[in-house]
Coordinates of C-alpha atoms in Angstrom, one line a residue:
M1 CA -28.5 24.7 35.4
L2 CA -29.6 26.6 37.7
D3 CA -31.8 23.3 39.1
T4 CA -28.2 21.4 40.0
T5 CA -27.3 24.8 42.0
R6 CA -30.7 24.3 43.7
L7 CA -30.2 21.1 44.8
V8 CA -26.7 21.4 45.5
D9 CA -27.9 24.0 48.1
E10 CA -30.8 22.0 49.5
A11 CA -28.5 18.6 49.8
C12 CA -26.0 20.7 51.9
A13 CA -28.5 22.1 53.7
G14 CA -30.0 18.1 54.9
S15 CA -32.2 17.1 52.1
R16 CA -32.0 13.9 51.5
E17 CA -34.5 14.6 49.0
A18 CA -32.3 16.5 46.7
L19 CA -29.2 14.2 47.6
E20 CA -30.8 11.7 45.9
A21 CA -31.8 13.5 42.7
L22 CA -28.1 14.6 42.5
Y23 CA -27.1 11.2 42.3
A24 CA -29.6 10.3 39.7
K25 CA -28.8 13.1 37.8
H26 CA -25.0 11.8 37.8
A27 CA -25.0 8.2 38.6
G28 CA -24.4 7.6 34.8
R29 CA -21.2 10.0 33.8
L30 CA -19.9 8.8 37.1
V31 CA -20.4 5.1 36.4
A32 CA -18.6 5.7 33.3
F33 CA -15.8 7.3 34.9
I34 CA -15.5 4.6 37.6
R35 CA -15.3 1.9 34.5
S36 CA -12.5 3.8 32.8
R37 CA -10.2 4.1 35.9
M38 CA -10.6 0.0 36.6
S39 CA -8.1 -2.6 35.3
V40 CA -9.3 -5.4 33.4
E41 CA -8.0 -7.4 36.9
L42 CA -9.9 -5.0 39.0
G43 CA -13.3 -5.5 37.3
Q44 CA -12.6 -9.0 38.0
R45 CA -13.3 -8.7 41.1
L46 CA -15.0 -5.8 41.7
S47 CA -18.6 -3.9 39.5
P48 CA -18.4 -0.7 38.4
E49 CA -21.7 0.0 40.2
D50 CA -19.9 -1.5 43.5
V51 CA -17.5 1.4 43.2
L52 CA -19.8 4.3 42.9
Q53 CA -22.5 2.6 45.6
E54 CA -19.6 3.0 47.7
T55 CA -19.1 6.8 46.2
L56 CA -22.5 7.8 46.8
L57 CA -22.2 6.2 50.5
E58 CA -19.5 8.4 51.3
S59 CA -20.4 11.5 49.7
S60 CA -23.7 11.3 52.0
R61 CA -21.4 10.7 54.9
K62 CA -19.2 14.1 53.8
I63 CA -22.2 16.2 52.3
D64 CA -22.0 18.4 55.5
A65 CA -18.3 19.3 54.0
F66 CA -18.6 19.9 50.3
V67 CA -18.4 23.4 49.1
P68 CA -20.3 24.5 46.0
Q69 CA -18.4 26.1 43.5
G70 CA -19.9 26.5 40.6
T71 CA -22.6 24.1 38.7
A72 CA -20.0 21.5 38.0
S73 CA -18.3 21.1 41.3
F74 CA -20.5 18.2 42.7
Y75 CA -19.8 16.2 40.1
R76 CA -16.4 16.8 40.3
W77 CA -16.5 16.2 43.6
L78 CA -17.6 12.9 43.1
V79 CA -15.1 12.0 40.7
G80 CA -13.2 13.1 43.0
I81 CA -14.0 10.0 46.1
A82 CA -14.3 7.8 43.2
R83 CA -11.1 7.9 41.9
N84 CA -9.8 7.4 45.8
K85 CA -12.4 4.4 45.9
V86 CA -10.9 3.0 42.9
L87 CA -7.2 3.6 44.1
E88 CA -8.5 2.2 47.6
A89 CA -9.7 -1.0 45.4
N90 CA -6.6 -1.7 43.3
R91 CA -4.6 -0.9 46.3
A92 CA -6.7 -3.8 48.3
R93 CA -6.4 -6.2 45.2
L94 CA -2.5 -5.1 45.4
A95 CA -2.2 -6.6 48.9
R96 CA -4.2 -9.8 48.4
K97 CA -2.0 -10.4 45.4
R98 CA 1.2 -10.3 47.2
S99 CA 0.0 -12.1 50.3
I100 CA -0.7 -14.9 48.0

């Protein structure tokens, strides 16, 4: 996984190409994770790919705060952001449902 380590180092140093390569490497697993965390009701209003895009956008804004801790740490970091995005979307869905 030296390639991942190198890409993470380069992404943290500001390389857009390295960040995009990391996203491409993890997108499939990440969208599967997101899909597994979404309720049927949430999935009717929002696609897993939309949550993926929000996750990647937020991670690109916060990449300078990422601290690598091993080869899988970048993916774990993305999963944490994705988990929060799914929770936020579900809270918003429930708030809309209560206001009706």
